[in-house]
Amino acid sequence: MSVRIDIAGLRPERVAVVPSPLAELGMALHALAEPGHHPGLQAWVTGVTARLDPHLADRMCEADFLWRTTFSDLFMPFAGVAGRTSLPGVCIAEDLDLLDKLTDEQFVDAALEFTCALPYCSHGPSVLSDGALHRRALELAASRGPRQVRFAERLLADPPRIRAWLRQFVEDCDEAFFADTWSRLRHQLAADARHKTDLLRHKGLAEALTAVSPAVTLDEAAGRITVDKLGIGHSATAEGGLLLIPTSLGWPHLSVLHRYGWQPALHYPVNSPELASPPSVEQLALRLTALSHPVRMRLCRHLARSAYTTSELAQVHGMTAPEISRHLSVLKKAGLITTRRRGRYVLHQLDVTVVARLGSDFLEGILR
């Protein structure tokens, strides 16, 4: 599973590393709504929440599904501007002006992403003009909850009204807490953008993408970027560009904007505490599958305490040596056990460090 970006014909000057204040505000709203995703931001979340005006806090709940359950592309409107070469603004006001440049169809499609009602990676009819799609969007919104259906009804009936609501809401959040946060974060993000830009110029796109995240790889021969995620998607730069958007509040989320017709963008966390080479989604699935078998779970119980030979394990578990060998092979392929030789004996032992990380690896994998 992965998200792929076709970059055939992409010119080097069309790759830009640029912070976005609106994208960072979107991530701030997500962290406030889902603090459990961001344990490192607990102090910041507590401080902002304590100072938050109750009226603004209530308004945050009106459409928090735009940043709680999904990260709406509305927070990266520059990617949807015609021409597919626009860059983020330097301030919230400039990013909001770019949001105003989206067509009503683009705005509504992006705002309705939480319903999963509209095609994301391919072109489809407009929900504003297609009656069947309109009804389906409302049905799916209703299945999510009453707030969602009220928002969807207002959005479909009067897109300019929701545009105005969102703009005012963003401006109020900026004044209430985000301007102060952005004044502290923008220097770190600008420094990271300069570093990645230097890598682009002097070492190429592959080096820059590796620095973005080990989960991002470039196949230069195929002209394709692959982002290792628990999801499937595809996009293409076509005649446009590629954006790399750093976030200071975003770890562990590595987001890929791959909406049809929009400029592809990677929204990546800076200074993340992840390992230099986190397991791929495939490797994570392999490990979880390996541990799901009851025999291998019992083997792990012994191997966690000491090193054993295949014959010893066969005797303890009442199985043949070939049967034990097959199970050990699965565990070894998943990277869960180590093997060493002592004379004529081969000893196997559980790699407790790898198993101990599985919980956090799994969480980071599904949140990536």
Tab-separated table of C-alpha atoms in Angstrom:
chain	number	residue	atom	x	y	z
A	1	MET	CA	0.000	0.000	0.000
A	2	SER	CA	1.321	3.421	-0.913
A	3	VAL	CA	0.602	6.769	-2.502
A	4	ARG	CA	2.400	7.351	-5.800
A	5	ILE	CA	3.190	10.647	-7.522
A	6	ASP	CA	4.161	10.542	-11.188
A	7	ILE	CA	6.815	13.229	-11.737
A	8	ALA	CA	7.762	12.443	-15.333
A	9	GLY	CA	8.975	15.659	-16.975
A	10	LEU	CA	9.096	17.594	-13.690
A	11	ARG	CA	11.610	20.409	-13.974
A	12	PRO	CA	13.899	20.963	-10.940
A	13	GLU	CA	12.800	24.576	-10.551
A	14	ARG	CA	9.191	23.392	-10.157
A	15	VAL	CA	9.990	21.674	-6.838
A	16	ALA	CA	9.513	24.070	-3.930
A	17	VAL	CA	9.988	23.697	-0.185
A	18	VAL	CA	7.805	26.343	1.448
A	19	PRO	CA	6.109	26.623	4.872
A	20	SER	CA	2.410	27.470	4.912
A	21	PRO	CA	0.823	29.354	7.824
A	22	LEU	CA	-2.656	28.089	6.915
A	23	ALA	CA	-1.480	24.467	6.712
A	24	GLU	CA	0.209	24.874	10.101
A	25	LEU	CA	-2.975	26.370	11.553
A	26	GLY	CA	-4.855	23.338	10.262
A	27	MET	CA	-2.366	21.088	12.031
A	28	ALA	CA	-2.709	23.186	15.200
A	29	LEU	CA	-6.481	22.668	15.106
A	30	HIS	CA	-5.937	18.938	14.644
A	31	ALA	CA	-3.571	18.770	17.624
A	32	LEU	CA	-6.121	20.620	19.762
A	33	ALA	CA	-8.884	18.229	18.656
A	34	GLU	CA	-6.780	15.041	18.914
A	35	PRO	CA	-4.093	15.610	21.567
A	36	GLY	CA	-3.609	11.855	21.860
A	37	HIS	CA	-1.999	11.870	18.398
A	38	HIS	CA	0.590	14.389	19.576
A	39	PRO	CA	1.929	13.555	23.055
A	40	GLY	CA	4.836	15.945	22.567
A	41	LEU	CA	2.423	18.885	22.287
A	42	GLN	CA	0.574	18.318	25.562
A	43	ALA	CA	1.961	21.459	27.206
A	44	TRP	CA	1.105	23.597	24.182
A	45	VAL	CA	-2.405	22.115	23.918
A	46	THR	CA	-3.041	22.703	27.632
A	47	GLY	CA	-1.836	26.303	27.426
A	48	VAL	CA	-3.938	27.165	24.370
A	49	THR	CA	-7.041	25.426	25.712
A	50	ALA	CA	-6.792	27.245	29.046
A	51	ARG	CA	-6.718	30.645	27.342
A	52	LEU	CA	-9.286	29.907	24.660
A	53	ASP	CA	-12.429	32.021	24.540
A	54	PRO	CA	-15.442	29.726	25.207
A	55	HIS	CA	-17.302	31.097	22.178
A	56	LEU	CA	-14.378	30.294	19.865
A	57	ALA	CA	-14.042	26.860	21.466
A	58	ASP	CA	-17.703	26.189	20.635
A	59	ARG	CA	-17.160	27.310	17.044
A	60	MET	CA	-14.241	24.880	16.763
A	61	CYS	CA	-16.724	22.066	17.300
A	62	GLU	CA	-18.992	23.170	14.438
A	63	ALA	CA	-16.788	21.627	11.754
A	64	ASP	CA	-13.928	19.930	13.566
A	65	PHE	CA	-14.336	16.931	11.258
A	66	LEU	CA	-12.421	19.032	8.694
A	67	TRP	CA	-9.272	18.686	10.787
A	68	ARG	CA	-10.007	15.926	13.335
A	69	THR	CA	-10.929	12.915	11.186
A	70	THR	CA	-9.311	14.215	7.986
A	71	PHE	CA	-6.876	16.977	7.188
A	72	SER	CA	-8.930	18.939	4.687
A	73	ASP	CA	-7.192	20.146	1.545
A	74	LEU	CA	-8.846	23.505	2.248
A	75	PHE	CA	-5.831	24.184	4.486
A	76	MET	CA	-3.574	23.961	1.418
A	77	PRO	CA	-5.565	25.958	-1.154
A	78	PHE	CA	-2.435	27.037	-3.038
A	79	ALA	CA	-2.288	23.511	-4.474
A	80	GLY	CA	-5.678	23.925	-6.119
A	81	VAL	CA	-5.120	27.299	-7.790
A	82	ALA	CA	-5.273	27.130	-11.589
A	83	GLY	CA	-1.896	26.511	-13.204
A	84	ARG	CA	-0.716	24.204	-10.401
A	85	THR	CA	2.349	26.326	-9.688
A	86	SER	CA	1.151	28.599	-6.864
A	87	LEU	CA	3.117	28.759	-3.611
A	88	PRO	CA	1.797	29.232	-0.047
A	89	GLY	CA	1.452	32.757	1.283
A	90	VAL	CA	3.775	34.227	3.861
A	91	CYS	CA	0.906	34.975	6.239
A	92	ILE	CA	-2.605	33.760	7.004
A	93	ALA	CA	-4.175	36.606	5.006
A	94	GLU	CA	-2.276	35.627	1.848
A	95	ASP	CA	-3.215	31.960	2.219
A	96	LEU	CA	-6.864	32.941	2.698
A	97	ASP	CA	-6.692	35.009	-0.485
A	98	LEU	CA	-5.534	31.856	-2.276
A	99	LEU	CA	-8.478	30.003	-0.733
A	100	ASP	CA	-10.758	32.592	-2.354
A	101	LYS	CA	-9.298	31.667	-5.751
A	102	LEU	CA	-10.699	28.145	-5.595
A	103	THR	CA	-13.886	27.609	-7.568
A	104	ASP	CA	-17.068	26.743	-5.680
A	105	GLU	CA	-16.784	23.188	-7.029
A	106	GLN	CA	-13.216	22.848	-5.710
A	107	PHE	CA	-14.146	24.338	-2.351
A	108	VAL	CA	-17.187	22.092	-1.880
A	109	ASP	CA	-15.368	18.941	-3.014
A	110	ALA	CA	-12.520	19.594	-0.572
A	111	ALA	CA	-14.883	20.481	2.272
A	112	LEU	CA	-16.881	17.278	1.733
A	113	GLU	CA	-13.853	15.017	1.894
A	114	PHE	CA	-14.907	13.841	5.367
A	115	THR	CA	-17.935	12.067	3.819
A	116	CYS	CA	-15.742	10.069	1.401
A	117	ALA	CA	-18.512	10.763	-1.103
A	118	LEU	CA	-16.495	12.206	-3.960
A	119	PRO	CA	-13.746	10.760	-6.158
A	120	TYR	CA	-10.380	11.988	-4.879
A	121	CYS	CA	-7.777	10.709	-7.329
A	122	SER	CA	-9.926	10.951	-10.448
A	123	HIS	CA	-12.283	13.380	-12.119
A	124	GLY	CA	-15.993	13.086	-11.475
A	125	PRO	CA	-19.209	15.113	-11.733
A	126	SER	CA	-19.750	18.119	-9.499
A	127	VAL	CA	-21.760	17.517	-6.360
A	128	LEU	CA	-23.301	20.962	-6.902
A	129	SER	CA	-24.887	19.926	-10.206
A	130	ASP	CA	-25.308	16.151	-9.953
A	131	GLY	CA	-28.507	15.332	-8.058
A	132	ALA	CA	-27.609	11.735	-7.255
A	133	LEU	CA	-24.183	12.717	-5.932
A	134	HIS	CA	-25.778	15.551	-3.936
A	135	ARG	CA	-28.151	13.108	-2.229
A	136	ARG	CA	-25.382	10.578	-1.628
A	137	ALA	CA	-23.199	13.234	0.014
A	138	LEU	CA	-25.998	14.153	2.411
A	139	GLU	CA	-26.675	10.486	3.214
A	140	LEU	CA	-23.044	9.862	4.061
A	141	ALA	CA	-22.842	13.074	6.091
A	142	ALA	CA	-25.925	11.986	8.044
A	143	SER	CA	-24.281	8.652	8.832
A	144	ARG	CA	-21.382	10.571	10.427
A	145	GLY	CA	-23.595	12.617	12.743
A	146	PRO	CA	-25.987	15.580	13.049
A	147	ARG	CA	-23.237	18.225	12.967
A	148	GLN	CA	-21.876	16.781	9.765
A	149	VAL	CA	-25.230	16.722	8.028
A	150	ARG	CA	-26.031	20.311	9.096
A	151	PHE	CA	-22.667	21.462	7.750
A	152	ALA	CA	-23.131	19.557	4.479
A	153	GLU	CA	-26.635	20.976	3.988
A	154	ARG	CA	-25.409	24.549	4.463
A	155	LEU	CA	-22.370	23.954	2.290
A	156	LEU	CA	-24.351	22.545	-0.630
A	157	ALA	CA	-27.082	25.160	-0.347
A	158	ASP	CA	-24.824	28.207	-0.034
A	159	PRO	CA	-21.071	27.694	-0.628
A	160	PRO	CA	-20.227	31.435	-0.283
A	161	ARG	CA	-21.742	31.412	3.210
A	162	ILE	CA	-19.443	28.586	4.322
A	163	ARG	CA	-16.489	30.287	2.636
A	164	ALA	CA	-17.175	33.406	4.683
A	165	TRP	CA	-17.621	31.342	7.861
A	166	LEU	CA	-14.324	29.539	7.353
A	167	ARG	CA	-12.419	32.727	6.583
A	168	GLN	CA	-13.744	34.460	9.703
A	169	PHE	CA	-13.058	31.384	11.807
A	170	VAL	CA	-9.448	31.175	10.607
A	171	GLU	CA	-8.898	34.885	11.238
A	172	ASP	CA	-10.315	34.567	14.753
A	173	CYS	CA	-8.090	31.558	15.506
A	174	ASP	CA	-5.091	33.465	14.218
A	175	GLU	CA	-5.852	36.393	16.493
A	176	ALA	CA	-6.697	34.233	19.516
A	177	PHE	CA	-3.703	31.883	19.613
A	178	PHE	CA	-2.080	31.052	16.300
A	179	ALA	CA	-0.283	34.306	15.504
A	180	ASP	CA	1.809	33.876	18.636
A	181	THR	CA	2.481	30.212	17.817
A	182	TRP	CA	3.405	31.003	14.218
A	183	SER	CA	5.832	33.744	15.285
A	184	ARG	CA	7.775	31.058	17.188
A	185	LEU	CA	7.521	28.274	14.629
A	186	ARG	CA	8.082	30.079	11.343
A	187	HIS	CA	11.826	30.498	11.892
A	188	GLN	CA	12.279	26.756	12.478
A	189	LEU	CA	10.180	25.943	9.411
A	190	ALA	CA	12.039	28.485	7.273
A	191	ALA	CA	15.370	26.973	8.359
A	192	ASP	CA	14.166	23.476	7.436
A	193	ALA	CA	12.934	24.762	4.060
A	194	ARG	CA	16.347	26.312	3.367
A	195	HIS	CA	18.083	23.044	4.290
A	196	LYS	CA	15.846	20.955	1.994
A	197	THR	CA	16.232	23.507	-0.800
A	198	ASP	CA	20.035	23.269	-0.513
A	199	LEU	CA	19.762	19.490	-0.760
A	200	LEU	CA	17.604	19.856	-3.872
A	201	ARG	CA	20.095	22.161	-5.549
A	202	HIS	CA	23.296	20.367	-4.639
A	203	LYS	CA	22.349	16.679	-4.191
A	204	GLY	CA	19.091	16.267	-6.057
A	205	LEU	CA	15.489	15.338	-5.383
A	206	ALA	CA	16.233	11.849	-4.060
A	207	GLU	CA	18.399	13.205	-1.223
A	208	ALA	CA	15.848	15.891	-0.366
A	209	LEU	CA	12.998	13.348	-0.209
A	210	THR	CA	15.040	11.021	1.996
A	211	ALA	CA	15.565	13.967	4.347
A	212	VAL	CA	11.815	14.635	4.331
A	213	SER	CA	11.092	11.090	5.578
A	214	PRO	CA	12.495	7.590	5.143
A	215	ALA	CA	8.951	6.650	4.101
A	216	VAL	CA	9.360	8.707	0.892
A	217	THR	CA	11.383	7.210	-1.954
A	218	LEU	CA	12.153	8.219	-5.524
A	219	ASP	CA	12.414	5.859	-8.475
A	220	GLU	CA	14.264	8.096	-10.921
A	221	ALA	CA	14.082	5.595	-13.778
A	222	ALA	CA	10.289	5.325	-13.490
A	223	GLY	CA	9.835	9.025	-12.671
A	224	ARG	CA	7.793	8.199	-9.603
A	225	ILE	CA	7.708	9.165	-5.927
A	226	THR	CA	6.323	6.534	-3.556
A	227	VAL	CA	5.097	7.363	-0.056
A	228	ASP	CA	4.798	4.313	2.196
A	229	LYS	CA	1.387	4.695	3.837
A	230	LEU	CA	-1.552	2.536	4.887
A	231	GLY	CA	-3.541	3.813	1.954
A	232	ILE	CA	-3.629	3.767	-1.834
A	233	GLY	CA	-3.574	6.830	-4.056
A	234	HIS	CA	-1.958	8.350	-7.088
A	235	SER	CA	-1.271	11.758	-8.552
A	236	ALA	CA	0.917	13.438	-11.149
A	237	THR	CA	2.743	16.720	-11.368
A	238	ALA	CA	1.922	16.938	-15.117
A	239	GLU	CA	2.708	20.517	-16.210
A	240	GLY	CA	2.664	21.796	-12.635
A	241	GLY	CA	5.013	21.521	-9.703
A	242	LEU	CA	5.652	19.595	-6.522
A	243	LEU	CA	5.372	21.176	-3.078
A	244	LEU	CA	7.135	20.092	0.112
A	245	ILE	CA	5.422	21.726	3.104
A	246	PRO	CA	7.176	21.407	6.494
A	247	THR	CA	5.155	21.305	9.720
A	248	SER	CA	6.409	21.659	13.272
A	249	LEU	CA	3.153	20.465	14.867
A	250	GLY	CA	2.492	17.517	12.586
A	251	TRP	CA	4.438	14.491	13.819
A	252	PRO	CA	3.631	11.592	13.332
A	253	HIS	CA	1.502	12.570	10.327
A	254	LEU	CA	3.056	12.511	6.870
A	255	SER	CA	0.276	13.776	4.607
A	256	VAL	CA	0.111	13.565	0.832
A	257	LEU	CA	-2.190	15.889	-1.078
A	258	HIS	CA	-3.008	13.937	-4.232
A	259	ARG	CA	-6.409	15.349	-5.178
A	260	TYR	CA	-7.176	15.132	-8.892
A	261	GLY	CA	-6.237	18.315	-10.731
A	262	TRP	CA	-4.368	19.812	-7.750
A	263	GLN	CA	-0.635	20.299	-7.393
A	264	PRO	CA	0.789	17.332	-5.416
A	265	ALA	CA	2.140	18.244	-1.984
A	266	LEU	CA	3.956	16.434	0.811
A	267	HIS	CA	3.136	17.828	4.256
A	268	TYR	CA	5.929	16.458	6.412
A	269	PRO	CA	6.964	16.851	10.082
A	270	VAL	CA	10.308	18.446	10.910
A	271	ASN	CA	12.489	17.229	13.783
A	272	SER	CA	10.343	14.125	14.219
A	273	PRO	CA	11.451	11.615	16.860
A	274	GLU	CA	11.051	8.671	14.505
A	275	LEU	CA	13.863	6.195	13.972
A	276	ALA	CA	16.284	6.783	11.112
A	277	SER	CA	14.783	3.783	9.290
A	278	PRO	CA	11.242	3.114	10.563
A	279	PRO	CA	9.720	-0.159	9.375
A	280	SER	CA	7.796	-0.018	6.139
A	281	VAL	CA	4.072	-0.682	6.166
A	282	GLU	CA	4.806	-4.059	4.521
A	283	GLN	CA	7.336	-4.964	7.216
A	284	LEU	CA	4.945	-3.876	9.955
A	285	ALA	CA	2.169	-6.046	8.484
A	286	LEU	CA	4.628	-8.956	8.232
A	287	ARG	CA	5.528	-8.642	11.917
A	288	LEU	CA	1.943	-8.417	13.100
A	289	THR	CA	0.990	-11.430	10.972
A	290	ALA	CA	3.955	-13.418	12.276
A	291	LEU	CA	2.915	-12.796	15.878
A	292	SER	CA	-0.747	-13.605	15.273
A	293	HIS	CA	-0.180	-17.389	15.083
A	294	PRO	CA	-0.678	-19.125	18.477
A	295	VAL	CA	2.322	-21.444	18.006
A	296	ARG	CA	4.630	-18.532	17.199
A	297	MET	CA	3.294	-16.634	20.201
A	298	ARG	CA	4.245	-19.580	22.433
A	299	LEU	CA	7.662	-19.774	20.795
A	300	CYS	CA	8.174	-16.068	21.506
A	301	ARG	CA	7.414	-16.690	25.170
A	302	HIS	CA	10.430	-18.993	25.374
A	303	LEU	CA	12.661	-17.002	23.033
A	304	ALA	CA	12.103	-13.830	25.044
A	305	ARG	CA	13.703	-15.438	28.094
A	306	SER	CA	16.694	-17.157	26.560
A	307	ALA	CA	18.250	-18.497	23.351
A	308	TYR	CA	17.158	-21.959	22.235
A	309	THR	CA	18.038	-24.417	19.493
A	310	THR	CA	15.425	-25.764	17.109
A	311	SER	CA	15.633	-29.203	18.763
A	312	GLU	CA	15.069	-27.775	22.236
A	313	LEU	CA	11.994	-25.864	21.073
A	314	ALA	CA	10.651	-28.942	19.302
A	315	GLN	CA	10.951	-30.983	22.477
A	316	VAL	CA	9.342	-28.332	24.689
A	317	HIS	CA	6.398	-27.777	22.325
A	318	GLY	CA	5.877	-31.393	21.303
A	319	MET	CA	6.447	-30.672	17.615
A	320	THR	CA	8.893	-31.884	14.970
A	321	ALA	CA	12.048	-29.928	14.216
A	322	PRO	CA	10.900	-29.109	10.626
A	323	GLU	CA	7.623	-27.665	11.973
A	324	ILE	CA	9.529	-25.484	14.435
A	325	SER	CA	11.942	-24.443	11.680
A	326	ARG	CA	9.061	-23.222	9.508
A	327	HIS	CA	7.709	-21.064	12.329
A	328	LEU	CA	11.179	-19.739	13.153
A	329	SER	CA	11.645	-18.857	9.483
A	330	VAL	CA	8.502	-16.703	9.555
A	331	LEU	CA	9.661	-14.913	12.704
A	332	LYS	CA	13.144	-14.386	11.267
A	333	LYS	CA	11.798	-13.054	7.954
A	334	ALA	CA	9.754	-10.541	9.961
A	335	GLY	CA	12.905	-9.439	11.769
A	336	LEU	CA	11.624	-10.561	15.163
A	337	ILE	CA	14.347	-13.029	16.141
A	338	THR	CA	18.133	-13.106	15.994
A	339	THR	CA	20.239	-16.156	15.292
A	340	ARG	CA	23.793	-16.918	16.371
A	341	ARG	CA	26.032	-19.958	16.193
A	342	ARG	CA	27.721	-21.528	19.218
A	343	GLY	CA	29.927	-24.358	18.050
A	344	ARG	CA	27.728	-26.830	16.211
A	345	TYR	CA	24.545	-25.363	17.712
A	346	VAL	CA	22.390	-22.603	16.189
A	347	LEU	CA	20.622	-20.523	18.830
A	348	HIS	CA	17.523	-18.387	18.264
A	349	GLN	CA	16.340	-15.535	20.494
A	350	LEU	CA	13.568	-12.954	20.359
A	351	ASP	CA	14.663	-9.395	19.563
A	352	VAL	CA	12.842	-7.806	22.496
A	353	THR	CA	13.682	-4.259	21.353
A	354	VAL	CA	11.912	-4.770	18.016
A	355	VAL	CA	8.860	-6.336	19.662
A	356	ALA	CA	8.720	-3.552	22.262
A	357	ARG	CA	8.510	-1.009	19.455
A	358	LEU	CA	5.650	-2.742	17.669
A	359	GLY	CA	2.956	-0.814	19.532
A	360	SER	CA	4.408	2.585	18.690
A	361	ASP	CA	5.396	1.403	15.178
A	362	PHE	CA	1.801	0.345	14.564
A	363	LEU	CA	0.419	3.629	15.882
A	364	GLU	CA	2.867	5.690	13.827
A	365	GLY	CA	2.121	3.547	10.775
A	366	ILE	CA	-1.637	4.065	10.876
A	367	LEU	CA	-1.249	7.775	11.666
A	368	ARG	CA	1.408	8.359	9.026
